[in-house]
PDB file of C-alpha atoms and ligand atoms in Angstrom:
ATOM      1  CA  MET A   1     -28.845 -38.042 -70.612  1.00  0.00           C
ATOM      2  CA  LYS A   2     -27.886 -41.721 -70.911  1.00  0.00           C
ATOM      3  CA  ALA A   3     -28.629 -43.964 -68.240  1.00  0.00           C
ATOM      4  CA  ILE A   4     -27.771 -47.396 -67.596  1.00  0.00           C
ATOM      5  CA  VAL A   5     -29.836 -50.204 -65.420  1.00  0.00           C
ATOM      6  CA  THR A   6     -28.342 -53.694 -64.390  1.00  0.00           C
ATOM      7  CA  GLY A   7     -30.908 -56.128 -63.639  1.00  0.00           C
ATOM      8  CA  ALA A   8     -33.758 -53.827 -65.353  1.00  0.00           C
ATOM      9  CA  THR A   9     -36.648 -56.711 -66.539  1.00  0.00           C
ATOM     10  CA  LYS A  10     -37.993 -57.029 -63.010  1.00  0.00           C
ATOM     11  CA  GLY A  11     -38.860 -55.935 -59.299  1.00  0.00           C
ATOM     12  CA  ILE A  12     -36.680 -52.604 -58.035  1.00  0.00           C
ATOM     13  CA  GLY A  13     -34.747 -52.317 -61.533  1.00  0.00           C
ATOM     14  CA  LYS A  14     -38.180 -52.019 -63.640  1.00  0.00           C
ATOM     15  CA  ALA A  15     -38.693 -49.919 -61.436  1.00  0.00           C
ATOM     16  CA  ILE A  16     -36.062 -47.638 -61.457  1.00  0.00           C
ATOM     17  CA  THR A  17     -35.999 -48.217 -65.569  1.00  0.00           C
ATOM     18  CA  MET A  18     -39.392 -47.057 -65.965  1.00  0.00           C
ATOM     19  CA  ALA A  19     -38.933 -43.609 -63.491  1.00  0.00           C
ATOM     20  CA  LEU A  20     -36.098 -43.227 -65.848  1.00  0.00           C
ATOM     21  CA  ALA A  21     -37.610 -43.406 -68.718  1.00  0.00           C
ATOM     22  CA  GLU A  22     -40.379 -40.436 -67.410  1.00  0.00           C
ATOM     23  CA  GLU A  23     -37.521 -38.530 -66.494  1.00  0.00           C
ATOM     24  CA  GLY A  24     -36.238 -38.273 -70.261  1.00  0.00           C
ATOM     25  CA  TYR A  25     -33.033 -41.114 -69.752  1.00  0.00           C
ATOM     26  CA  ASP A  26     -32.326 -43.279 -72.930  1.00  0.00           C
ATOM     27  CA  LEU A  27     -31.403 -46.411 -71.778  1.00  0.00           C
ATOM     28  CA  GLY A  28     -28.928 -49.046 -71.471  1.00  0.00           C
ATOM     29  CA  LEU A  29     -30.548 -52.374 -70.000  1.00  0.00           C
ATOM     30  CA  GLY A  30     -28.843 -55.806 -68.775  1.00  0.00           C
ATOM     31  CA  ALA A  31     -30.649 -58.654 -67.565  1.00  0.00           C
ATOM     32  CA  ARG A  32     -30.078 -62.597 -68.528  1.00  0.00           C
ATOM     33  CA  ASN A  33     -33.644 -62.847 -69.981  1.00  0.00           C
ATOM     34  CA  LEU A  34     -33.305 -61.708 -73.287  1.00  0.00           C
ATOM     35  CA  SER A  35     -36.961 -61.910 -74.628  1.00  0.00           C
ATOM     36  CA  GLU A  36     -38.044 -60.154 -70.996  1.00  0.00           C
ATOM     37  CA  LEU A  37     -35.978 -57.611 -72.184  1.00  0.00           C
ATOM     38  CA  ASP A  38     -36.976 -57.109 -75.714  1.00  0.00           C
ATOM     39  CA  TYR A  39     -40.882 -56.680 -73.949  1.00  0.00           C
ATOM     40  CA  LEU A  40     -39.386 -54.356 -71.316  1.00  0.00           C
ATOM     41  CA  SER A  41     -37.772 -52.357 -74.118  1.00  0.00           C
ATOM     42  CA  LYS A  42     -41.057 -52.080 -76.176  1.00  0.00           C
ATOM     43  CA  GLU A  43     -43.371 -51.476 -72.956  1.00  0.00           C
ATOM     44  CA  ILE A  44     -41.080 -47.998 -73.123  1.00  0.00           C
ATOM     45  CA  LYS A  45     -40.889 -47.474 -76.303  1.00  0.00           C
ATOM     46  CA  ALA A  46     -44.704 -47.541 -76.139  1.00  0.00           C
ATOM     47  CA  LEU A  47     -44.580 -45.135 -73.638  1.00  0.00           C
ATOM     48  CA  HIS A  48     -42.068 -43.008 -74.696  1.00  0.00           C
ATOM     49  CA  PRO A  49     -41.434 -43.656 -78.225  1.00  0.00           C
ATOM     50  CA  ASP A  50     -38.306 -40.799 -78.505  1.00  0.00           C
ATOM     51  CA  LEU A  51     -35.990 -42.541 -76.163  1.00  0.00           C
ATOM     52  CA  GLU A  52     -33.410 -44.541 -77.113  1.00  0.00           C
ATOM     53  CA  VAL A  53     -33.348 -48.287 -75.368  1.00  0.00           C
ATOM     54  CA  ILE A  54     -30.383 -50.333 -75.576  1.00  0.00           C
ATOM     55  CA  THR A  55     -30.668 -53.759 -74.401  1.00  0.00           C
ATOM     56  CA  LYS A  56     -27.899 -56.605 -73.651  1.00  0.00           C
ATOM     57  CA  SER A  57     -28.119 -59.900 -72.185  1.00  0.00           C
ATOM     58  CA  ALA A  58     -25.287 -60.822 -69.795  1.00  0.00           C
ATOM     59  CA  ASP A  59     -24.833 -62.874 -66.717  1.00  0.00           C
ATOM     60  CA  PHE A  60     -23.798 -60.053 -64.514  1.00  0.00           C
ATOM     61  CA  SER A  61     -22.045 -62.956 -62.233  1.00  0.00           C
ATOM     62  CA  GLN A  62     -19.453 -63.888 -64.689  1.00  0.00           C
ATOM     63  CA  LYS A  63     -16.859 -61.341 -65.247  1.00  0.00           C
ATOM     64  CA  HIS A  64     -16.274 -61.714 -68.948  1.00  0.00           C
ATOM     65  CA  GLU A  65     -20.284 -60.930 -69.780  1.00  0.00           C
ATOM     66  CA  THR A  66     -19.623 -57.736 -67.344  1.00  0.00           C
ATOM     67  CA  ARG A  67     -16.858 -56.565 -69.345  1.00  0.00           C
ATOM     68  CA  ASN A  68     -18.261 -57.427 -72.733  1.00  0.00           C
ATOM     69  CA  PHE A  69     -21.593 -55.072 -71.521  1.00  0.00           C
ATOM     70  CA  ALA A  70     -19.752 -52.150 -70.079  1.00  0.00           C
ATOM     71  CA  ASP A  71     -17.601 -52.151 -73.403  1.00  0.00           C
ATOM     72  CA  THR A  72     -20.514 -52.237 -75.712  1.00  0.00           C
ATOM     73  CA  PHE A  73     -21.804 -49.376 -74.392  1.00  0.00           C
ATOM     74  CA  ILE A  74     -18.568 -47.401 -73.706  1.00  0.00           C
ATOM     75  CA  HIS A  75     -18.254 -48.009 -77.675  1.00  0.00           C
ATOM     76  CA  TYR A  76     -22.065 -47.203 -78.724  1.00  0.00           C
ATOM     77  CA  TRP A  77     -22.028 -44.275 -76.386  1.00  0.00           C
ATOM     78  CA  GLY A  78     -19.025 -42.973 -75.050  1.00  0.00           C
ATOM     79  CA  ASP A  79     -20.346 -41.707 -72.323  1.00  0.00           C
ATOM     80  CA  ILE A  80     -22.995 -41.829 -69.768  1.00  0.00           C
ATOM     81  CA  ASP A  81     -24.617 -39.905 -66.999  1.00  0.00           C
ATOM     82  CA  VAL A  82     -26.057 -42.480 -64.741  1.00  0.00           C
ATOM     83  CA  LEU A  83     -24.933 -45.979 -64.131  1.00  0.00           C
ATOM     84  CA  VAL A  84     -26.926 -48.091 -61.457  1.00  0.00           C
ATOM     85  CA  ASN A  85     -25.789 -50.987 -60.233  1.00  0.00           C
ATOM     86  CA  ASN A  86     -29.038 -53.165 -59.202  1.00  0.00           C
ATOM     87  CA  VAL A  87     -28.604 -56.448 -60.270  1.00  0.00           C
ATOM     88  CA  GLY A  88     -28.458 -58.774 -57.152  1.00  0.00           C
ATOM     89  CA  LYS A  89     -29.846 -62.039 -55.576  1.00  0.00           C
ATOM     90  CA  TYR A  90     -31.171 -62.791 -51.956  1.00  0.00           C
ATOM     91  CA  GLU A  91     -30.461 -66.030 -50.720  1.00  0.00           C
ATOM     92  CA  GLU A  92     -30.836 -67.302 -46.949  1.00  0.00           C
ATOM     93  CA  ASP A  93     -27.799 -69.539 -45.168  1.00  0.00           C
ATOM     94  CA  SER A  94     -27.007 -69.432 -41.772  1.00  0.00           C
ATOM     95  CA  LEU A  95     -23.570 -69.596 -39.877  1.00  0.00           C
ATOM     96  CA  ASP A  96     -24.989 -73.104 -39.544  1.00  0.00           C
ATOM     97  CA  ASN A  97     -24.967 -74.182 -43.178  1.00  0.00           C
ATOM     98  CA  PHE A  98     -22.800 -71.773 -44.534  1.00  0.00           C
ATOM     99  CA  SER A  99     -20.521 -72.748 -47.548  1.00  0.00           C
ATOM    100  CA  GLU A 100     -17.858 -70.700 -49.214  1.00  0.00           C
ATOM    101  CA  SER A 101     -19.340 -71.554 -52.720  1.00  0.00           C
ATOM    102  CA  ASN A 102     -22.449 -69.877 -51.752  1.00  0.00           C
ATOM    103  CA  LEU A 103     -20.683 -67.033 -50.437  1.00  0.00           C
ATOM    104  CA  LYS A 104     -18.662 -66.498 -53.482  1.00  0.00           C
ATOM    105  CA  SER A 105     -21.825 -67.019 -55.703  1.00  0.00           C
ATOM    106  CA  LEU A 106     -23.841 -64.357 -53.726  1.00  0.00           C
ATOM    107  CA  PHE A 107     -20.096 -61.914 -53.868  1.00  0.00           C
ATOM    108  CA  ASN A 108     -20.092 -62.745 -57.597  1.00  0.00           C
ATOM    109  CA  ILE A 109     -23.778 -61.292 -58.446  1.00  0.00           C
ATOM    110  CA  ASN A 110     -23.610 -58.573 -55.577  1.00  0.00           C
ATOM    111  CA  PHE A 111     -20.936 -57.109 -55.357  1.00  0.00           C
ATOM    112  CA  TYR A 112     -18.322 -58.049 -58.412  1.00  0.00           C
ATOM    113  CA  SER A 113     -20.814 -57.326 -60.534  1.00  0.00           C
ATOM    114  CA  ALA A 114     -20.846 -53.606 -59.480  1.00  0.00           C
ATOM    115  CA  LEU A 115     -17.435 -53.436 -59.183  1.00  0.00           C
ATOM    116  CA  ARG A 116     -16.711 -55.084 -62.200  1.00  0.00           C
ATOM    117  CA  LEU A 117     -19.348 -52.838 -64.400  1.00  0.00           C
ATOM    118  CA  THR A 118     -18.157 -49.759 -62.647  1.00  0.00           C
ATOM    119  CA  GLN A 119     -14.625 -49.674 -63.558  1.00  0.00           C
ATOM    120  CA  PRO A 120     -14.665 -48.855 -66.906  1.00  0.00           C
ATOM    121  CA  PHE A 121     -16.809 -46.294 -66.941  1.00  0.00           C
ATOM    122  CA  LEU A 122     -14.558 -44.368 -64.453  1.00  0.00           C
ATOM    123  CA  PRO A 123     -12.066 -42.714 -66.905  1.00  0.00           C
ATOM    124  CA  GLU A 124     -14.806 -40.892 -68.359  1.00  0.00           C
ATOM    125  CA  PHE A 125     -16.623 -40.039 -65.470  1.00  0.00           C
ATOM    126  CA  LYS A 126     -13.541 -37.998 -63.979  1.00  0.00           C
ATOM    127  CA  ARG A 127     -12.605 -36.367 -67.228  1.00  0.00           C
ATOM    128  CA  ARG A 128     -15.990 -35.292 -67.722  1.00  0.00           C
ATOM    129  CA  LYS A 129     -16.488 -34.411 -64.227  1.00  0.00           C
ATOM    130  CA  SER A 130     -20.079 -35.046 -63.936  1.00  0.00           C
ATOM    131  CA  GLY A 131     -22.678 -38.269 -63.729  1.00  0.00           C
ATOM    132  CA  HIS A 132     -23.795 -40.265 -60.880  1.00  0.00           C
ATOM    133  CA  ILE A 133     -23.702 -44.029 -59.941  1.00  0.00           C
ATOM    134  CA  ILE A 134     -26.491 -45.986 -57.884  1.00  0.00           C
ATOM    135  CA  ASN A 135     -25.590 -48.790 -55.869  1.00  0.00           C
ATOM    136  CA  ILE A 136     -28.157 -50.800 -54.615  1.00  0.00           C
ATOM    137  CA  CYS A 137     -27.103 -51.913 -51.338  1.00  0.00           C
ATOM    138  CA  SER A 138     -29.789 -52.785 -48.664  1.00  0.00           C
ATOM    139  CA  VAL A 139     -30.849 -53.052 -44.958  1.00  0.00           C
ATOM    140  CA  LEU A 140     -27.940 -55.416 -44.482  1.00  0.00           C
ATOM    141  CA  SER A 141     -25.061 -53.811 -45.677  1.00  0.00           C
ATOM    142  CA  LYS A 142     -25.204 -52.114 -42.151  1.00  0.00           C
ATOM    143  CA  GLU A 143     -26.978 -54.599 -40.132  1.00  0.00           C
ATOM    144  CA  SER A 144     -26.459 -58.439 -40.130  1.00  0.00           C
ATOM    145  CA  ARG A 145     -29.265 -60.869 -40.344  1.00  0.00           C
ATOM    146  CA  ASN A 146     -28.354 -64.619 -38.948  1.00  0.00           C
ATOM    147  CA  HIS A 147     -30.344 -66.627 -41.661  1.00  0.00           C
ATOM    148  CA  ALA A 148     -28.653 -64.371 -44.622  1.00  0.00           C
ATOM    149  CA  VAL A 149     -24.766 -64.629 -43.822  1.00  0.00           C
ATOM    150  CA  SER A 150     -23.803 -65.051 -47.340  1.00  0.00           C
ATOM    151  CA  TYR A 151     -25.966 -62.425 -48.482  1.00  0.00           C
ATOM    152  CA  SER A 152     -25.379 -59.621 -45.286  1.00  0.00           C
ATOM    153  CA  PHE A 153     -21.783 -60.156 -46.061  1.00  0.00           C
ATOM    154  CA  SER A 154     -22.260 -59.731 -50.131  1.00  0.00           C
ATOM    155  CA  LYS A 155     -23.940 -56.204 -49.782  1.00  0.00           C
ATOM    156  CA  GLN A 156     -21.696 -54.810 -46.246  1.00  0.00           C
ATOM    157  CA  ALA A 157     -18.745 -54.967 -49.512  1.00  0.00           C
ATOM    158  CA  LEU A 158     -20.569 -53.493 -52.004  1.00  0.00           C
ATOM    159  CA  TYR A 159     -21.809 -50.885 -49.336  1.00  0.00           C
ATOM    160  CA  THR A 160     -17.971 -50.346 -48.234  1.00  0.00           C
ATOM    161  CA  TYR A 161     -16.923 -50.103 -51.810  1.00  0.00           C
ATOM    162  CA  THR A 162     -20.001 -47.527 -52.209  1.00  0.00           C
ATOM    163  CA  LYS A 163     -18.524 -45.497 -50.251  1.00  0.00           C
ATOM    164  CA  MET A 164     -14.808 -45.869 -50.992  1.00  0.00           C
ATOM    165  CA  LEU A 165     -16.447 -44.928 -54.709  1.00  0.00           C
ATOM    166  CA  ARG A 166     -18.053 -41.902 -53.158  1.00  0.00           C
ATOM    167  CA  GLU A 167     -14.818 -40.481 -51.878  1.00  0.00           C
ATOM    168  CA  GLU A 168     -12.336 -41.119 -54.381  1.00  0.00           C
ATOM    169  CA  LEU A 169     -14.887 -39.311 -56.779  1.00  0.00           C
ATOM    170  CA  ARG A 170     -16.445 -36.357 -55.281  1.00  0.00           C
ATOM    171  CA  THR A 171     -13.483 -34.506 -56.225  1.00  0.00           C
ATOM    172  CA  TYR A 172     -14.479 -35.017 -60.179  1.00  0.00           C
ATOM    173  CA  ASN A 173     -18.132 -33.959 -59.308  1.00  0.00           C
ATOM    174  CA  VAL A 174     -19.222 -36.865 -59.713  1.00  0.00           C
ATOM    175  CA  LYS A 175     -21.817 -38.268 -57.530  1.00  0.00           C
ATOM    176  CA  VAL A 176     -22.185 -41.707 -55.517  1.00  0.00           C
ATOM    177  CA  THR A 177     -25.660 -42.741 -53.815  1.00  0.00           C
ATOM    178  CA  ALA A 178     -25.885 -46.443 -51.542  1.00  0.00           C
ATOM    179  CA  ILE A 179     -29.667 -47.257 -51.896  1.00  0.00           C
ATOM    180  CA  LEU A 180     -30.620 -49.588 -48.579  1.00  0.00           C
ATOM    181  CA  PRO A 181     -33.892 -50.711 -49.118  1.00  0.00           C
ATOM    182  CA  GLY A 182     -35.247 -53.283 -46.661  1.00  0.00           C
ATOM    183  CA  SER A 183     -37.720 -55.990 -47.424  1.00  0.00           C
ATOM    184  CA  THR A 184     -39.508 -55.029 -51.137  1.00  0.00           C
ATOM    185  CA  ASN A 185     -42.245 -56.627 -52.966  1.00  0.00           C
ATOM    186  CA  THR A 186     -40.532 -58.285 -55.514  1.00  0.00           C
ATOM    187  CA  ALA A 187     -39.587 -61.895 -56.821  1.00  0.00           C
ATOM    188  CA  SER A 188     -37.032 -62.237 -54.721  1.00  0.00           C
ATOM    189  CA  TRP A 189     -39.415 -63.068 -51.798  1.00  0.00           C
ATOM    190  CA  ASP A 190     -41.200 -66.053 -54.373  1.00  0.00           C
ATOM    191  CA  GLY A 191     -41.294 -68.864 -52.085  1.00  0.00           C
ATOM    192  CA  LEU A 192     -40.636 -67.124 -49.356  1.00  0.00           C
ATOM    193  CA  GLU A 193     -43.210 -67.005 -46.484  1.00  0.00           C
ATOM    194  CA  ALA A 194     -43.569 -63.461 -46.059  1.00  0.00           C
ATOM    195  CA  PRO A 195     -46.084 -60.538 -45.894  1.00  0.00           C
ATOM    196  CA  VAL A 196     -45.290 -58.321 -49.351  1.00  0.00           C
ATOM    197  CA  HIS A 197     -48.012 -56.739 -49.033  1.00  0.00           C
ATOM    198  CA  GLU A 198     -46.513 -54.885 -45.961  1.00  0.00           C
ATOM    199  CA  PHE A 199     -43.269 -54.139 -47.649  1.00  0.00           C
ATOM    200  CA  VAL A 200     -41.549 -51.258 -49.551  1.00  0.00           C
ATOM    201  CA  GLN A 201     -42.546 -51.242 -52.952  1.00  0.00           C
ATOM    202  CA  PRO A 202     -40.352 -51.001 -55.837  1.00  0.00           C
ATOM    203  CA  ILE A 203     -41.843 -47.775 -56.835  1.00  0.00           C
ATOM    204  CA  ASP A 204     -40.674 -46.360 -53.776  1.00  0.00           C
ATOM    205  CA  VAL A 205     -37.523 -47.145 -54.203  1.00  0.00           C
ATOM    206  CA  ALA A 206     -37.152 -45.688 -57.502  1.00  0.00           C
ATOM    207  CA  ASN A 207     -38.623 -42.512 -55.974  1.00  0.00           C
ATOM    208  CA  GLY A 208     -35.623 -42.283 -53.705  1.00  0.00           C
ATOM    209  CA  VAL A 209     -33.128 -43.157 -56.934  1.00  0.00           C
ATOM    210  CA  ILE A 210     -34.944 -40.422 -58.717  1.00  0.00           C
ATOM    211  CA  MET A 211     -34.735 -38.224 -56.049  1.00  0.00           C
ATOM    212  CA  ALA A 212     -31.235 -38.329 -55.518  1.00  0.00           C
ATOM    213  CA  LEU A 213     -30.101 -37.964 -58.873  1.00  0.00           C
ATOM    214  CA  ASN A 214     -32.560 -34.338 -58.616  1.00  0.00           C
ATOM    215  CA  SER A 215     -31.002 -33.581 -55.537  1.00  0.00           C
ATOM    216  CA  ASN A 216     -28.074 -30.645 -56.004  1.00  0.00           C
ATOM    217  CA  GLY A 217     -26.514 -32.289 -53.178  1.00  0.00           C
ATOM    218  CA  MET A 218     -24.992 -35.307 -52.761  1.00  0.00           C
ATOM    219  CA  VAL A 219     -27.734 -38.066 -51.224  1.00  0.00           C
ATOM    220  CA  GLU A 220     -24.879 -40.327 -49.570  1.00  0.00           C
ATOM    221  CA  GLU A 221     -27.661 -42.803 -48.675  1.00  0.00           C
ATOM    222  CA  LEU A 222     -30.479 -43.401 -48.422  1.00  0.00           C
ATOM    223  CA  GLU A 223     -32.728 -46.359 -46.043  1.00  0.00           C
ATOM    224  CA  ILE A 224     -35.877 -47.360 -47.285  1.00  0.00           C
ATOM    225  CA  LYS A 225     -37.550 -49.623 -44.854  1.00  0.00           C
ATOM    226  CA  PRO A 226     -40.950 -51.515 -44.154  1.00  0.00           C
ATOM    227  CA  VAL A 227     -43.180 -49.257 -41.072  1.00  0.00           C
ATOM    228  CA  ASN A 228     -43.345 -52.120 -38.954  1.00  0.00           C
ATOM    229  CA  PRO A 229     -40.311 -54.319 -40.468  1.00  0.00           C
ATOM    230  CA  GLU A 230     -40.727 -58.362 -39.628  1.00  0.00           C
ATOM    231  CA  HIS A 231     -38.337 -59.583 -42.432  1.00  0.00           C
TER     232      HIS A 231
HETATM  233  N1  LIG B   1     -36.533 -57.141 -52.827  1.00  0.00           N
HETATM  234  C1  LIG B   1     -35.854 -56.629 -51.579  1.00  0.00           C
HETATM  235  O1  LIG B   1     -36.814 -56.727 -50.642  1.00  0.00           O
HETATM  236  C2  LIG B   1     -34.647 -56.161 -51.508  1.00  0.00           C
HETATM  237  C3  LIG B   1     -34.341 -55.474 -50.118  1.00  0.00           C
HETATM  238  C4  LIG B   1     -33.157 -54.936 -50.227  1.00  0.00           C
HETATM  239  C5  LIG B   1     -32.160 -54.931 -51.528  1.00  0.00           C
HETATM  240  N2  LIG B   1     -32.250 -55.460 -52.353  1.00  0.00           N
HETATM  241  C6  LIG B   1     -31.516 -55.571 -53.603  1.00  0.00           C
HETATM  242  O2  LIG B   1     -32.406 -54.597 -54.963  1.00  0.00           O
HETATM  243  C7  LIG B   1     -31.668 -55.311 -56.091  1.00  0.00           C
HETATM  244  C8  LIG B   1     -32.911 -55.967 -56.776  1.00  0.00           C
HETATM  245  O3  LIG B   1     -33.959 -57.108 -56.262  1.00  0.00           O
HETATM  246  P1  LIG B   1     -35.189 -57.098 -56.824  1.00  0.00           P
HETATM  247  O4  LIG B   1     -35.618 -58.103 -55.552  1.00  0.00           O
HETATM  248  O5  LIG B   1     -35.687 -55.815 -57.570  1.00  0.00           O
HETATM  249  O6  LIG B   1     -34.841 -58.472 -58.179  1.00  0.00           O
HETATM  250  P2  LIG B   1     -35.772 -59.225 -58.770  1.00  0.00           P
HETATM  251  O7  LIG B   1     -37.213 -59.048 -58.444  1.00  0.00           O
HETATM  252  O8  LIG B   1     -34.991 -60.952 -58.796  1.00  0.00           O
HETATM  253  O9  LIG B   1     -34.949 -59.090 -60.249  1.00  0.00           O
HETATM  254  C9  LIG B   1     -33.675 -59.059 -60.468  1.00  0.00           C
HETATM  255  C10 LIG B   1     -33.674 -58.590 -61.644  1.00  0.00           C
HETATM  256  O10 LIG B   1     -32.247 -59.064 -61.939  1.00  0.00           O
HETATM  257  C11 LIG B   1     -31.996 -59.717 -63.001  1.00  0.00           C
HETATM  258  N3  LIG B   1     -30.708 -60.700 -62.689  1.00  0.00           N
HETATM  259  C12 LIG B   1     -30.498 -61.294 -61.605  1.00  0.00           C
HETATM  260  N4  LIG B   1     -30.042 -62.662 -61.628  1.00  0.00           N
HETATM  261  C13 LIG B   1     -28.528 -61.848 -62.900  1.00  0.00           C
HETATM  262  C14 LIG B   1     -27.645 -61.979 -63.139  1.00  0.00           C
HETATM  263  N5  LIG B   1     -26.900 -63.083 -62.959  1.00  0.00           N
HETATM  264  N6  LIG B   1     -27.037 -60.982 -64.182  1.00  0.00           N
HETATM  265  C15 LIG B   1     -27.893 -60.680 -65.055  1.00  0.00           C
HETATM  266  N7  LIG B   1     -29.447 -60.144 -64.598  1.00  0.00           N
HETATM  267  C16 LIG B   1     -29.677 -60.870 -63.664  1.00  0.00           C
HETATM  268  C17 LIG B   1     -33.378 -60.426 -63.013  1.00  0.00           C
HETATM  269  O11 LIG B   1     -33.413 -61.232 -64.736  1.00  0.00           O
HETATM  270  P3  LIG B   1     -33.017 -62.311 -65.344  1.00  0.00           P
HETATM  271  O12 LIG B   1     -32.882 -63.389 -64.485  1.00  0.00           O
HETATM  272  O13 LIG B   1     -33.312 -62.137 -66.616  1.00  0.00           O
HETATM  273  O14 LIG B   1     -31.431 -62.104 -65.481  1.00  0.00           O
HETATM  274  C18 LIG B   1     -33.950 -59.125 -63.277  1.00  0.00           C
HETATM  275  O15 LIG B   1     -34.080 -58.329 -64.186  1.00  0.00           O
HETATM  276  C19 LIG B   1     -31.125 -56.472 -55.745  1.00  0.00           C
HETATM  277  O16 LIG B   1     -29.265 -56.006 -55.584  1.00  0.00           O
HETATM  278  C20 LIG B   1     -31.478 -56.656 -54.281  1.00  0.00           C
HETATM  279  O17 LIG B   1     -29.990 -57.255 -53.167  1.00  0.00           O
HETATM  280  C21 LIG B   1     -33.684 -56.484 -52.477  1.00  0.00           C
END
């Protein structure tokens, strides 16, 4: 079984990557920083020497780099079993200081990255009539936060895309799951005043992904929130 994870070197992406390795998946991993990808690859190989781990540096906010990343794995593997569109960025803005350039930048990384990476894999998922696409959305895919306007818009677009994809692919026996984490203890919160110890932990999100993958049914969406959410 082969899985691709974007934004694999830190936070939620890394926890999902390590959980997929535990499950025996060969891994195709993307992020921008090549040395962190190399380090992660070594970490996985030390624990799971039999797994194939392929890393490729890509900036998923860029259309051509995203397409190139997809093409690399399509040429090398031909097909994959699992695609985890995890990469994303949190940034705060409000209706007062909101700018179109910020909106575009967050749409590129939080929405277009998933759209552009998924598209090239669809023909093979449909032909094989199997596979699973997991999109890491957010609780803000369904709620609005007035100090994270562009982020909320971009994650709501990703969530709508996920629902459309699910309806399109279910007739081909391909599963599509939206994971909607609340505040999760990752580097995304560095520099912001936040009680990270009260947050959801990356491993909680990874456990949700594995549960969805191993379910006989279609886990359509999974919300994981802090018990007492302040952020
Ligand atoms: N943390 C939360 O509270 C929370 C809550 C709900 C949803 N989420 C969602 O969960 C996902 C992961 O968040 P996280 O908090 O785990 O993030 P994180 O800790 O900041 O890690 C981000 C990962 O993505 C990579 N990355 C960032 N920008 C990239 C780009 N332009 N191109 C390629 N790779 C890039 C980073 O590596 P490089 O820097 O080397 O590229 C890193 O591996 C995101 O979609 C986020 O919106 C997070």
